[in-house]
Amino acid sequence: MRELKHPISGAVYGVDPDRDGLVRVDERGQIGWFTFRGVWQDGIKLQVDPELCGWVGGPDVATDRSKPWKQI
């Protein structure tokens, strides 16, 4: 499971496989579930960092190493 700790609030952001991939945010016992865009879905925690939700729960993107580059 992918998890990141918010550097300021200390909240833990992680993908919850039991909830169709929603992002689970736990900040000092207050838990909420959000889409990868930061839209609230369930729980008592109502505010999150939408950027961190995107990093944790967003779609996987190709890295620079997987792109075909033309050498000059």
Short mmCIF file of C-alpha atoms in Angstrom, two decimals:
data_model
loop_
_atom_site.label_atom_id
_atom_site.label_comp_id
_atom_site.label_asym_id
_atom_site.label_seq_id
_atom_site.Cartn_x
_atom_site.Cartn_y
_atom_site.Cartn_z
CA MET A 1 0.00 0.00 0.00
CA ARG A 2 1.29 3.43 -0.92
CA GLU A 3 1.49 5.78 2.05
CA LEU A 4 2.89 9.25 2.59
CA LYS A 5 3.09 11.36 5.73
CA HIS A 6 2.16 15.02 5.32
CA PRO A 7 5.25 17.09 6.23
CA ILE A 8 3.31 19.78 8.13
CA SER A 9 0.17 18.19 9.60
CA GLY A 10 1.62 14.72 10.15
CA ALA A 11 -1.49 13.11 8.62
CA VAL A 12 -0.91 9.74 6.93
CA TYR A 13 -2.28 9.43 3.39
CA GLY A 14 -2.71 5.93 1.95
CA VAL A 15 -4.73 4.08 -0.67
CA ASP A 16 -7.43 1.88 0.88
CA PRO A 17 -7.91 -1.23 -1.33
CA ASP A 18 -11.08 -2.17 0.60
CA ARG A 19 -12.74 1.08 -0.48
CA ASP A 20 -12.24 0.94 -4.26
CA GLY A 21 -8.92 2.75 -4.11
CA LEU A 22 -10.08 5.77 -2.13
CA VAL A 23 -7.40 7.70 -0.28
CA ARG A 24 -7.58 7.12 3.49
CA VAL A 25 -6.34 10.04 5.57
CA ASP A 26 -5.61 9.57 9.27
CA GLU A 27 -4.69 12.64 11.30
CA ARG A 28 -4.44 11.98 15.04
CA GLY A 29 -7.31 9.48 14.99
CA GLN A 30 -9.58 11.52 12.72
CA ILE A 31 -10.09 9.40 9.61
CA GLY A 32 -11.65 10.31 6.27
CA TRP A 33 -11.82 8.84 2.78
CA PHE A 34 -11.32 10.99 -0.29
CA THR A 35 -10.99 10.65 -4.05
CA PHE A 36 -7.55 11.14 -5.57
CA ARG A 37 -8.68 14.71 -6.35
CA GLY A 38 -9.33 15.44 -2.67
CA VAL A 39 -13.15 15.25 -2.74
CA TRP A 40 -14.59 14.01 0.57
CA GLN A 41 -16.45 10.68 0.45
CA ASP A 42 -16.80 9.43 4.05
CA GLY A 43 -15.49 9.85 7.59
CA ILE A 44 -15.14 12.60 10.17
CA LYS A 45 -12.07 14.26 8.64
CA LEU A 46 -13.31 16.83 6.15
CA GLN A 47 -10.22 18.70 4.94
CA VAL A 48 -7.15 17.33 3.19
CA ASP A 49 -4.29 18.36 0.94
CA PRO A 50 -5.59 17.56 -2.57
CA GLU A 51 -2.05 17.48 -3.99
CA LEU A 52 -1.03 14.71 -1.60
CA CYS A 53 -4.25 12.80 -2.40
CA GLY A 54 -3.23 12.94 -6.06
CA TRP A 55 0.31 11.75 -5.36
CA VAL A 56 -0.91 8.79 -3.32
CA GLY A 57 -4.12 7.79 -5.10
CA GLY A 58 -3.72 9.19 -8.58
CA PRO A 59 -3.03 7.18 -11.70
CA ASP A 60 0.45 5.83 -12.29
CA VAL A 61 2.33 7.78 -14.93
CA ALA A 62 5.25 6.77 -17.07
CA THR A 63 8.68 7.73 -15.85
CA ASP A 64 11.22 9.48 -18.04
CA ARG A 65 13.12 6.23 -18.40
CA SER A 66 10.20 4.50 -20.09
CA LYS A 67 9.85 7.15 -22.81
CA PRO A 68 11.64 6.43 -26.06
CA TRP A 69 14.20 9.18 -26.57
CA LYS A 70 15.93 9.90 -29.82
CA GLN A 71 19.66 10.19 -29.31
CA ILE A 72 21.38 13.00 -31.15
#
